[in-house]
Coordinates of C-alpha atoms in Angstrom, one line a residue:
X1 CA 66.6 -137.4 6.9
X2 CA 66.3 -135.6 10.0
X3 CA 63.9 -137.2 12.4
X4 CA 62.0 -135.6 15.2
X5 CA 59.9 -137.8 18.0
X6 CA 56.3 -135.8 17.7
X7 CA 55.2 -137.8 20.9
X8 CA 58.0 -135.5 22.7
X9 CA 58.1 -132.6 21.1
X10 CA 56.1 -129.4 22.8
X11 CA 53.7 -127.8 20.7
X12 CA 55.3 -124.1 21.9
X13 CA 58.3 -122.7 20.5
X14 CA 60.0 -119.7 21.7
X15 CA 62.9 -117.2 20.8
X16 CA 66.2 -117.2 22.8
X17 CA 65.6 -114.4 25.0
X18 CA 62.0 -116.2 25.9
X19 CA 64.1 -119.3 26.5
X20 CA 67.0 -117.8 28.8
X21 CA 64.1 -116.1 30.9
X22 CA 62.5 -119.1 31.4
X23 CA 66.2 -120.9 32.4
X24 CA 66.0 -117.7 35.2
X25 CA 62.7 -118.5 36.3
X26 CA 63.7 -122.3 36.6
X27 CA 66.2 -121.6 38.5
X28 CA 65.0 -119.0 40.7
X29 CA 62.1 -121.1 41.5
X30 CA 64.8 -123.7 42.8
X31 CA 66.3 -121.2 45.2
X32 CA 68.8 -119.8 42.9
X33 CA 71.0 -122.9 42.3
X34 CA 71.5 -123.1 38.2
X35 CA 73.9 -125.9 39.0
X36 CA 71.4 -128.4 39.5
X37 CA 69.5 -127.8 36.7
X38 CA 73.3 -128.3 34.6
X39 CA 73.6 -131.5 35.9
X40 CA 69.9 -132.7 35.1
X41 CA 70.7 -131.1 31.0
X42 CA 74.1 -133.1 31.3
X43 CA 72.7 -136.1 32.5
X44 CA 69.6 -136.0 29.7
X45 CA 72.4 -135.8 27.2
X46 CA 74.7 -138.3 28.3
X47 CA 71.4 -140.8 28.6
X48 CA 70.4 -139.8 25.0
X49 CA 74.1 -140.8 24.0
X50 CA 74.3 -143.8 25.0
X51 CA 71.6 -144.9 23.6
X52 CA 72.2 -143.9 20.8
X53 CA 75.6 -144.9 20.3
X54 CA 76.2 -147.4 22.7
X55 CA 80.1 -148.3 22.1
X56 CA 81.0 -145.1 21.2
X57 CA 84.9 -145.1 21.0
X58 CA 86.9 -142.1 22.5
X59 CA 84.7 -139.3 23.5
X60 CA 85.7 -135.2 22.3
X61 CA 83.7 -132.8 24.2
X62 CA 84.3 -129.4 22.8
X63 CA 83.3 -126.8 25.3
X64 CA 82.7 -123.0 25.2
X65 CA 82.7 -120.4 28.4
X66 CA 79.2 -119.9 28.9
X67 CA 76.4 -122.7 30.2
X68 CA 76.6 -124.5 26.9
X69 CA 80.7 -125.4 27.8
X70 CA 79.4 -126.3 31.4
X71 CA 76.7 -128.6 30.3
X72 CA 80.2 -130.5 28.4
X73 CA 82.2 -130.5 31.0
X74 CA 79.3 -132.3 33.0
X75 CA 78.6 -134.8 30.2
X76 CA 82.2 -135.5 30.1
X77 CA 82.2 -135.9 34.0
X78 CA 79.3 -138.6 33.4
X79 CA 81.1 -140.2 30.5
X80 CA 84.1 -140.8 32.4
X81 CA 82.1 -142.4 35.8
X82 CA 80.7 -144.9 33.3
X83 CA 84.0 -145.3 32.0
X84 CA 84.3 -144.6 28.9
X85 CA 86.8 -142.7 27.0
X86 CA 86.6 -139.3 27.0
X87 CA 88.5 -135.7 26.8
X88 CA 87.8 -132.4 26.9
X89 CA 88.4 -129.2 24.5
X90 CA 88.6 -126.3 26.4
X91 CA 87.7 -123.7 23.3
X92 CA 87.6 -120.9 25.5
X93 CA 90.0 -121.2 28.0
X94 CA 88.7 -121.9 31.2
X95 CA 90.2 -119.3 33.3
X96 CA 87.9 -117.3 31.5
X97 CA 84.8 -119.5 33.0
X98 CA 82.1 -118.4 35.5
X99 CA 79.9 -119.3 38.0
X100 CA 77.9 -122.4 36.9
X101 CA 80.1 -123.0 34.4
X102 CA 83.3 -123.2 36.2
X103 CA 81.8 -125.5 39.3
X104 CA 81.2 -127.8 36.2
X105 CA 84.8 -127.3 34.9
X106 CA 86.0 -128.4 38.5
X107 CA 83.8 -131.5 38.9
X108 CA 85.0 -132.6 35.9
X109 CA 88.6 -131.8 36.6
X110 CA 88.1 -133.6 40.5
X111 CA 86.4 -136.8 38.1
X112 CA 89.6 -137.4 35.8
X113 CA 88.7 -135.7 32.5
X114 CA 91.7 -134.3 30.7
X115 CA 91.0 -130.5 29.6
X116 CA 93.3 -129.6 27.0
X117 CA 93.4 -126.0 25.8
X118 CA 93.0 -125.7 22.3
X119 CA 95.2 -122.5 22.6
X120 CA 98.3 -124.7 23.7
X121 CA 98.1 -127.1 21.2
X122 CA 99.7 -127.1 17.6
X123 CA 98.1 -127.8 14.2
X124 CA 99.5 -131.4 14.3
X125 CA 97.9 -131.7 18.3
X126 CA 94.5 -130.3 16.8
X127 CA 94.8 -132.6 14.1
X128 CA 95.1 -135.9 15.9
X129 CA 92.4 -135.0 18.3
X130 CA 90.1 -134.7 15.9
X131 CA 90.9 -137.8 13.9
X132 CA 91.4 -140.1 16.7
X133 CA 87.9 -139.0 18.0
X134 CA 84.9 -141.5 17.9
X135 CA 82.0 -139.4 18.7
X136 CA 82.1 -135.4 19.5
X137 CA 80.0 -133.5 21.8
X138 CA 79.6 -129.8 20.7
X139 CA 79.3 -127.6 24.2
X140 CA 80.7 -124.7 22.6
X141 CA 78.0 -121.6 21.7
X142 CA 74.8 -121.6 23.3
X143 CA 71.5 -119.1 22.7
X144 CA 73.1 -116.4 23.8
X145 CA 75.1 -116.1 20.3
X146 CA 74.2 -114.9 17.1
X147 CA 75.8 -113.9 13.9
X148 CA 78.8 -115.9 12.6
X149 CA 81.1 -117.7 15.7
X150 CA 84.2 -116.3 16.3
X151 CA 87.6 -117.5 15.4
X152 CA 88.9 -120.3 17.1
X153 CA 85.3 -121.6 17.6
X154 CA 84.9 -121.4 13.6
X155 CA 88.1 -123.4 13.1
X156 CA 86.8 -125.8 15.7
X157 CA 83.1 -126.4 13.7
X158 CA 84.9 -126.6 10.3
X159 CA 87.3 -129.9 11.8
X160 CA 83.7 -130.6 13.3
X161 CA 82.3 -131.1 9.6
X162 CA 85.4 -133.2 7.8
X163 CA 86.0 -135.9 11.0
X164 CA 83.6 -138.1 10.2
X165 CA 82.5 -138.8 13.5
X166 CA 79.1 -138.2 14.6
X167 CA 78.4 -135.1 16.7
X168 CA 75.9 -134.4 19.3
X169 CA 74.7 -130.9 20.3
X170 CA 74.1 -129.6 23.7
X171 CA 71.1 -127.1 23.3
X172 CA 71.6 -126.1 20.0
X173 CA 74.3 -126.7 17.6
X174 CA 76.9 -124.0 17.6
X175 CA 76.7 -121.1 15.0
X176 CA 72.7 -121.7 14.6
X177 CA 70.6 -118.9 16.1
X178 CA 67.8 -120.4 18.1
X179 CA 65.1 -118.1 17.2
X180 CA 65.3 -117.9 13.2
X181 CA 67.1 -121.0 12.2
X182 CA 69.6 -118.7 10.2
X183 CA 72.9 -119.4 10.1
X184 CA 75.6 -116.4 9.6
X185 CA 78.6 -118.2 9.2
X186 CA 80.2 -121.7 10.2
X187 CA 77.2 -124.4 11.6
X188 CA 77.8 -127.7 13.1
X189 CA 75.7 -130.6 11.8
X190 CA 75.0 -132.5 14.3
X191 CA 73.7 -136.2 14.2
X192 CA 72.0 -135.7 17.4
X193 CA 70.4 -132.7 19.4
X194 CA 69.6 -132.7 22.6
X195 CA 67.2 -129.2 23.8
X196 CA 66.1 -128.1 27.3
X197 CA 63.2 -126.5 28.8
X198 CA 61.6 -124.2 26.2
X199 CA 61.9 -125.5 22.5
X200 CA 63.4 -123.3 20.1
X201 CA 61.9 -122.2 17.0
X202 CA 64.9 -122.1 15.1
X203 CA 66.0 -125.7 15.7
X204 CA 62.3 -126.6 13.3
X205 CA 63.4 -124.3 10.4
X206 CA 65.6 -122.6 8.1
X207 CA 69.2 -124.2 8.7
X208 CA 67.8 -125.7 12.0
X209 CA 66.9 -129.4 10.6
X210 CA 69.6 -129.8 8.4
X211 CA 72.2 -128.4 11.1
X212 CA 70.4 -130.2 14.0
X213 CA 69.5 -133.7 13.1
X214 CA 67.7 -135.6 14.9
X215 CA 66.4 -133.6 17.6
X216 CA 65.1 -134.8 21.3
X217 CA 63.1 -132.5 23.5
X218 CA 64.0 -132.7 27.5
X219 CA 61.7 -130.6 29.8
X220 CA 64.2 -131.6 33.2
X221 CA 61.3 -131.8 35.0
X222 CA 60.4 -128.2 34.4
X223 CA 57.1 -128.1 32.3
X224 CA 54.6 -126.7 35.1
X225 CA 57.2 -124.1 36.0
X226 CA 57.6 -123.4 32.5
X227 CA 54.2 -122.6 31.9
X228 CA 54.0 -119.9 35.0
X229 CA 57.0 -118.0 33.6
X230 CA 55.1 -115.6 31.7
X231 CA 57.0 -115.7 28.3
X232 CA 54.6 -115.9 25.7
X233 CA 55.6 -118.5 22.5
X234 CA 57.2 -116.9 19.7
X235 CA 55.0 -120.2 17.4
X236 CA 53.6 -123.3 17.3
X237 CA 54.5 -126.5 16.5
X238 CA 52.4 -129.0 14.4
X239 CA 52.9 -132.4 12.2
X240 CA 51.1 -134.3 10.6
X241 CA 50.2 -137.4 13.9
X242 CA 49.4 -133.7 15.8
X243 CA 47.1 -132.8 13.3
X244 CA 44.9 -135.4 12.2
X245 CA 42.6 -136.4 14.6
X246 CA 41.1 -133.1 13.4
X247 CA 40.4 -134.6 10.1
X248 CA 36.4 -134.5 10.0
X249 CA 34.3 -137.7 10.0
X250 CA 32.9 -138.7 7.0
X251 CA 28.8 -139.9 7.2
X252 CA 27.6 -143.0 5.7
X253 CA 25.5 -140.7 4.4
X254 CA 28.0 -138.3 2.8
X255 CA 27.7 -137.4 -1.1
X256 CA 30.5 -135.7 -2.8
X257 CA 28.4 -132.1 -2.6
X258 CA 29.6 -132.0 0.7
X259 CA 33.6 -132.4 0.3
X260 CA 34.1 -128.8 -2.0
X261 CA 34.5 -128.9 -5.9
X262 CA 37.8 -127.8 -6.4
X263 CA 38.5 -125.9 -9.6
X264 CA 42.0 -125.5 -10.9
X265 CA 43.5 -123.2 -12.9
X266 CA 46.4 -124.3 -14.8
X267 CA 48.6 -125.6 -17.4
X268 CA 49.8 -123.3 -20.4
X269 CA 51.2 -124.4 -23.3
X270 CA 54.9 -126.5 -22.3
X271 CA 53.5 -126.5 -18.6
X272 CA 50.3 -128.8 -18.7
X273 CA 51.8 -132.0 -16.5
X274 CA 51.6 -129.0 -13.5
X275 CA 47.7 -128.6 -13.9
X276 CA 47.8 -132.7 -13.7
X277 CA 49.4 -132.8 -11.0
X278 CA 47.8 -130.8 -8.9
X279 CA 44.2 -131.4 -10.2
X280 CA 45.0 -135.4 -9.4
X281 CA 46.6 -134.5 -6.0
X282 CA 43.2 -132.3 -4.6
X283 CA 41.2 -135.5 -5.9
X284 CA 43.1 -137.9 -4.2
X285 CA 43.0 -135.5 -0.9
X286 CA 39.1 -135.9 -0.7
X287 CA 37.5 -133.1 -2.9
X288 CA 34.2 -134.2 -4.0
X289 CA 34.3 -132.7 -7.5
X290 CA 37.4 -131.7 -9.3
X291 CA 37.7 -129.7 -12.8
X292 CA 41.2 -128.5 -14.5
X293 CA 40.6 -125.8 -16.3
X294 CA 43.6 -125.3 -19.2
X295 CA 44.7 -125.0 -22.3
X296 CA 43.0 -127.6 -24.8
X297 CA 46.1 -129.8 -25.8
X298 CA 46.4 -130.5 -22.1
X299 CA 42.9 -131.8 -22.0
X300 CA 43.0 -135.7 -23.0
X301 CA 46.4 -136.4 -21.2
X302 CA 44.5 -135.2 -18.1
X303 CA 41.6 -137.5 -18.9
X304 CA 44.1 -140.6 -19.6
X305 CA 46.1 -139.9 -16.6
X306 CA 42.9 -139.5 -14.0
X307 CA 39.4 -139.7 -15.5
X308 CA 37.2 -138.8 -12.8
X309 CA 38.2 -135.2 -12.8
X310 CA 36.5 -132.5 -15.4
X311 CA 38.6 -130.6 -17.6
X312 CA 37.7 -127.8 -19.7
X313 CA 40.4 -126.3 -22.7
X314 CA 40.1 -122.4 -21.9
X315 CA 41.3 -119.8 -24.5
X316 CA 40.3 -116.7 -23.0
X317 CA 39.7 -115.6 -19.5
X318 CA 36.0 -115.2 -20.4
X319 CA 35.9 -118.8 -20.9
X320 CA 36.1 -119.2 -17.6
X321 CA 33.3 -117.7 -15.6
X322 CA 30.8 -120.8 -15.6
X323 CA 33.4 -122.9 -13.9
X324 CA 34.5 -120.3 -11.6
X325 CA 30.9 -119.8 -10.9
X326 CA 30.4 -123.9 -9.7
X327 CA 33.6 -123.9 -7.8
X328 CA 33.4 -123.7 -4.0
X329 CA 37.7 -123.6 -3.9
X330 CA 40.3 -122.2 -6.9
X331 CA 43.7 -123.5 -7.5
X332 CA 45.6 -120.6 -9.8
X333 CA 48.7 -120.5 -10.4
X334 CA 50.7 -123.6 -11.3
X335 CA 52.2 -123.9 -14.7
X336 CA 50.1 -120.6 -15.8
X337 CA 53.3 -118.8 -17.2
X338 CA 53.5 -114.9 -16.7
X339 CA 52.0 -114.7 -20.4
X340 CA 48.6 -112.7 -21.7
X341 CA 47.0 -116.7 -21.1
X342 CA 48.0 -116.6 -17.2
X343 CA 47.3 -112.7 -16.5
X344 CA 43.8 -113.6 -18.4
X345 CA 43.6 -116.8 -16.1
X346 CA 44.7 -114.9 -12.8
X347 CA 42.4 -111.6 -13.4
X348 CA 39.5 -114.1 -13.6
X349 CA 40.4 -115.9 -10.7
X350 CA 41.0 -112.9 -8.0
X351 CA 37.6 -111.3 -9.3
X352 CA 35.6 -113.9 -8.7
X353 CA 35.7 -113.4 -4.8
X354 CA 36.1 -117.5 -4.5
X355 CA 38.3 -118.5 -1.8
X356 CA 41.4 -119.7 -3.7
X357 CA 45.2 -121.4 -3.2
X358 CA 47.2 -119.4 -5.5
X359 CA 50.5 -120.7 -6.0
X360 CA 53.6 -121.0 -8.6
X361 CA 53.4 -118.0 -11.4
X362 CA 50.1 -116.9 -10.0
X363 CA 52.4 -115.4 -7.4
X364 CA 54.6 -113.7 -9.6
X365 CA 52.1 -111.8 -10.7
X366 CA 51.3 -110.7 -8.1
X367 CA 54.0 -109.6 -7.1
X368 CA 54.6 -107.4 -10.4
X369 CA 50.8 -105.9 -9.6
X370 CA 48.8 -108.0 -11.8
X371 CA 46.3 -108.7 -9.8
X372 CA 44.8 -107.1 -6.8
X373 CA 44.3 -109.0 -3.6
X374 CA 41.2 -108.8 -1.3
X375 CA 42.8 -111.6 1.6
X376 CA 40.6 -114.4 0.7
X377 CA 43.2 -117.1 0.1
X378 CA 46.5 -119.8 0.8
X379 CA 49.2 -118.1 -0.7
X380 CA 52.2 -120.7 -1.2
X381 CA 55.8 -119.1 -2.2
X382 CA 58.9 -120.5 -1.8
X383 CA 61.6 -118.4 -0.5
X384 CA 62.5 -116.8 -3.9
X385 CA 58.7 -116.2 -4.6
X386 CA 58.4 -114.6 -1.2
X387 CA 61.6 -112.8 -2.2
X388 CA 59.9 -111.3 -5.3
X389 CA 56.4 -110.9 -3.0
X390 CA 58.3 -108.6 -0.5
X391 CA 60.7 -107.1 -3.5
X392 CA 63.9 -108.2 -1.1
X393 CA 66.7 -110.3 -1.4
X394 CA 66.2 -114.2 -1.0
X395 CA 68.7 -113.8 1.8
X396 CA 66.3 -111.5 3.7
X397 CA 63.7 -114.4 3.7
X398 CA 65.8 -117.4 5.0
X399 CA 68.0 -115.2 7.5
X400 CA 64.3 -114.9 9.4
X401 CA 61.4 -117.2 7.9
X402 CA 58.7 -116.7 10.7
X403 CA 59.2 -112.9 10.5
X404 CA 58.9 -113.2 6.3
X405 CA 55.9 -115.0 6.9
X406 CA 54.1 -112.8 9.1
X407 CA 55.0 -110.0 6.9
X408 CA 53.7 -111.5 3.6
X409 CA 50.2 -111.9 5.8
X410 CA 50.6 -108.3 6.9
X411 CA 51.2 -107.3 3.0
X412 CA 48.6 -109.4 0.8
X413 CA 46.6 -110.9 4.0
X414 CA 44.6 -114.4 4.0
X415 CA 46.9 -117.4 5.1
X416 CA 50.9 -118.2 4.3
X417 CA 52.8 -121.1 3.7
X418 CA 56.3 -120.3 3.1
X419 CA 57.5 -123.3 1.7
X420 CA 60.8 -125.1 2.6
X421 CA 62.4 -127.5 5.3
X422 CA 60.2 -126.6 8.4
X423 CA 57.5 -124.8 6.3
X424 CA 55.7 -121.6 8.2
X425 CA 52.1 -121.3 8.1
X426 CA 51.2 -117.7 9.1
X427 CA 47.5 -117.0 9.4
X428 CA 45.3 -114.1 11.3
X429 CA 43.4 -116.4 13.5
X430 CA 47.0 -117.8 14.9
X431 CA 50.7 -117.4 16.0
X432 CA 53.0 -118.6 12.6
X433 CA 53.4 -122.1 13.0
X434 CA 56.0 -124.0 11.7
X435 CA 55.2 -127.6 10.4
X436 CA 57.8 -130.1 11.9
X437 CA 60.1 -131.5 9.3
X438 CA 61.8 -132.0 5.9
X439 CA 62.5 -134.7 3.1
X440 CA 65.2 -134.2 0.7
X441 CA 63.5 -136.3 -1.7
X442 CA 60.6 -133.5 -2.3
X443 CA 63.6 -131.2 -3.7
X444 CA 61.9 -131.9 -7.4
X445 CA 60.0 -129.9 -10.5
X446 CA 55.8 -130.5 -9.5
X447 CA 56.0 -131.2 -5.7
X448 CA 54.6 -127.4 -5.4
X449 CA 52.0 -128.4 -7.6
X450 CA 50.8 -131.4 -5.5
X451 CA 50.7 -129.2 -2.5
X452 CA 48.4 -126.6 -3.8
X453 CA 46.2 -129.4 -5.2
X454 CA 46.2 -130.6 -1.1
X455 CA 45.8 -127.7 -0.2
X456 CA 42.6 -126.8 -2.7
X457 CA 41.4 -130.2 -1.7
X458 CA 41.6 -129.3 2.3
X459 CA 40.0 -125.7 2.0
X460 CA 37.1 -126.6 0.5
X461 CA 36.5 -129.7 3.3
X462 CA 37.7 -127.0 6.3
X463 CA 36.1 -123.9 7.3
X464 CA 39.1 -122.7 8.7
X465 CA 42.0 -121.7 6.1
X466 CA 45.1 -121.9 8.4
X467 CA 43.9 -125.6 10.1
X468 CA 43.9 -126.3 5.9
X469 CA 47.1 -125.2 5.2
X470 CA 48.6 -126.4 8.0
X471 CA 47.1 -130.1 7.4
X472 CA 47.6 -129.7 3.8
X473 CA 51.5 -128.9 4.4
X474 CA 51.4 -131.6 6.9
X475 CA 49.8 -134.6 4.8
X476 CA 52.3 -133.8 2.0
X477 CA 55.1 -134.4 4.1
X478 CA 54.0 -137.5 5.7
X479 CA 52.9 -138.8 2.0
X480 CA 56.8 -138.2 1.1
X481 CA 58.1 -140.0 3.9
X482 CA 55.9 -142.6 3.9
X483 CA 57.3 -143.3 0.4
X484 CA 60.9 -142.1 0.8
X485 CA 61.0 -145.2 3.8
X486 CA 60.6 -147.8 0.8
X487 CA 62.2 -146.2 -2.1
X488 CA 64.7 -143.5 -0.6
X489 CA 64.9 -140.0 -1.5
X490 CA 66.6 -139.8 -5.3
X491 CA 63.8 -140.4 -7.8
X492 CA 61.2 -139.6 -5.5
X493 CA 58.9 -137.9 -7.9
X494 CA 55.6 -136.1 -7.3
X495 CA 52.8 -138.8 -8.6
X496 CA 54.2 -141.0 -5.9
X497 CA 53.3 -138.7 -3.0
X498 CA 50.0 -138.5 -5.0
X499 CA 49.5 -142.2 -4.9
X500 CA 50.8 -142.8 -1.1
X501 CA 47.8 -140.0 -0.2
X502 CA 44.7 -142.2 0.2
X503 CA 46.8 -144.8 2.5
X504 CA 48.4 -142.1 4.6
X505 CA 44.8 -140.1 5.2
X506 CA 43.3 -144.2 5.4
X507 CA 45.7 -144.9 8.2
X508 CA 44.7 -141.7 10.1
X509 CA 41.5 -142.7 10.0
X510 CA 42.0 -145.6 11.7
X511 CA 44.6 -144.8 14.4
X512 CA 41.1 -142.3 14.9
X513 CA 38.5 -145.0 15.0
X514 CA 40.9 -147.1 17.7
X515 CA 41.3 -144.4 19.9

């Protein structure tokens, strides 16, 4: 699994164009020489190599014509001082490089790196290169790209993906766009990536953790200058060690009046492991008083399974007004079915007024006009929900996930979390943020339902929707790797990020009282 360091990561992200303004101002507050700052990005990569791979065989810096290619050329220079093998790919041949980028071409030439042109060599040439390579560096496309790269730097990412050896990326990995995360066509996955000066928020989401593995932050000494450039941040940044010292203090005097009783809404007939699930999960998250509300078969397998919560069988929709009446927080939506039962269940639900997580078919619903929306809740789709919310193709969602977001707020109001690796939390009191990370492992039928039962749990303790989804997105991610570090991903299933909950928030706690 992708792994980011949340000690070094900036809590700002920005689009491209915010980041290559801030790479002017850098270097215009260092009297115009962008060299310098190329040696400082080459030398932050190199050091991250190393240490990373410490014997690291032949080196194969591939390198475009712009910056990106110049930072390569300069990481190959280093490589070769320290001697170590190493070559270059000139991708774009280098007569066409300029400024910057050239000066790096010619230190590296005047420091014994070989630069082949890939132009002048034959299928066979290309083929050894690639196989006898022990470690690639991809130089090639930097932010300045977008849409699907170009032939021969397409060619060059596909041998990329079928070597074997481990690649790191200079920036960005080629072919991802650094403000969405999208990726048009061919995309390098990269073992290792190494990003300067402004982080970008398409390295956090969509295609960006998959394509960017592990990913290390360098400011090159730039962060005061960084913060006097005047480009504002496109979002935020937040995981779960960021977040929890907000987690409130419980009093030695606290009674469970005071932590929210969570109500949830779920379960129709074939579906009732989904009310369970998420019923047990807002328990374990610190609601004081939970009830499950479903269909009446469902009622003592929710008792066997966790007896502390209430559940009430519900029929009709008018069955449920005393418990929607005692609720502080509703949960609607998973398992529910798009059925008379769930339209009953829903209807009730939105009139009520109660601030509410409405996730799964509750969604659907909504989106064919079920139910009208007054703003007053988390709304929790994943990309195809959001896809039927907005009544556009999935593709539209994942080829830009912050702008989805903020336009599913703009649409139905109250607080989003598009779900998926590097899940967006869009909320009126904030920029979208985009909670750091992924886990394979969650890819499974009831992890949804878990997370809206967090997230129930977390809006009735927090006065403030978007610091409860945010946390809520946050703790169910930790909860998964905390188990996935033991067990692996494959047969992770839901009740064991329920059960790793209370030791994940108990160990928050603590790191809180020691500090």
């Amino acid at each position: 699994m992708p792994q980011a360091d949340p000690y070094s990561l900036p809590e700002d992200l920005f689009s491209a164009d915010a980041v290559r303004a801030i790479d002017r101002f850098v270097i215009d507050q260092q009297g115009g020489d962008g060299f310098e700052l190329m040696q400082a990005a080459a030398a932050s990569v190199f050091r991250r190599l190393v240490h990373r791979w410490s014997d690291p065989g032949s080196i194969l810096v591939l390198c475009g014509a712009g910056n990106n290619g110049g930072d390569g050329y300069l990481v190959a220079a280093a490589a070769r001082r320290h001697g170590l093998a190493v070559q270059c790919l000139a991708v774009a041949p280098v007569d066409k490089l300029a400024g910057d980028a050239r000066r790096a071409w010619q230190k590296a030439s005047r420091d014994g790196v070989s630069v082949l042109d890939l132009q002048a060599l034959s299928g066979a040439e290309r083929d050894e290169m690639f196989a006898s390579a022990g470690l690639i560096v991809d130089a090639m496309l930097g932010t300045g790209v977008e849409g699907a790269p170009r032939e021969p730097f397409g060619e060059v990412i596909r041998r990329c993906q079928v070597t074997g050896a481990p690649v790191v990326a200079v920036d960005l990995p080629s072919g991802l766009n650094a403000t969405t995360g999208a990726a048009a066509g061919d995309v390098i996955r990269a073992d290792l990536t190494v990003t300067f000066i402004g982080l970008k928020a398409g390295l956090l989401t969509g295609q960006g953790p998959e394509a960017c593995g592990d990913l290390c932050f360098e400011s090159l000494g730039t962060g005061g200058e960084v913060e006097h450039a005047g480009q504002a941040p496109l979002a935020k940044r937040s995981d779960w060690m960021s977040l929890q010292a907000q987690l409130p203090r419980r009093p030695v005097t606290a009674h469970k009046g005071r932590f929210g009783h969570v109500l949830v809404v779920a379960g129709d007939r074939g579906f009732g492991g989904a009310g369970i699930l998420a019923a047990e999960a807002a328990a374990r998250s610190g609601a004081g008083l939970v009830t499950l509300a479903t269909r009446p078969e469902h009622a003592a397998p929710a008792l066997a399974r966790c007896p502390s919560m209430m559940v009430q069988g519900v029929i009709h929709g008018s069955e449920l007004a005393p418990l929607l009446g005692a609720a502080d927080v509703i949960v609607c939506g998973p398992g529910i079915g798009q059925g008379a039962w769930g339209q009953q269940m829903l209807q009730q639900v939105v009139a009520s007024g109660k601030p509410r997580v409405m996730d799964a078919d509750a969604l659907n619903l909504m989106a064919s006009r079920v139910a009208v929306q007054d703003g007053g809740h988390i709304l929790t789709p994943h990309p195809g929900e959001a896809a039927r919310l907005l009544g556009c193709p999935v593709a539209d969602i994942e080829t830009d996930r912050l702008r989805a977001a903020t336009k599913l707020r703009q649409v139905y109001g109250g607080t989003i979390v598009l779900k998926g690796a590097g899940t967006v939390v869009a909320s009126a009191e904030h920029l979208p943020n985009i909670v750091s990370g992924s886990n394979p492992g969650m890819a499974t039928g009831g992890m949804g339902d878990v997370l809206s039962g967090i997230l129930g749990a977390f809006y009735g303790q927090f006065s403030d929707p978007g610091l409860a989804a945010r946390m809520g997105v946050a703790v169910h991610l930790a909860a998964a790797d905390q188990v996935a570090s033991h067990k692996g991903y494959m047969g992770l299933l839901p009740m064991d990020v329920i059960d790793a909950l209370p030791q994940v928030l108990a160990e928050a706690e603590q790191r809180r009282v020691n500090h």
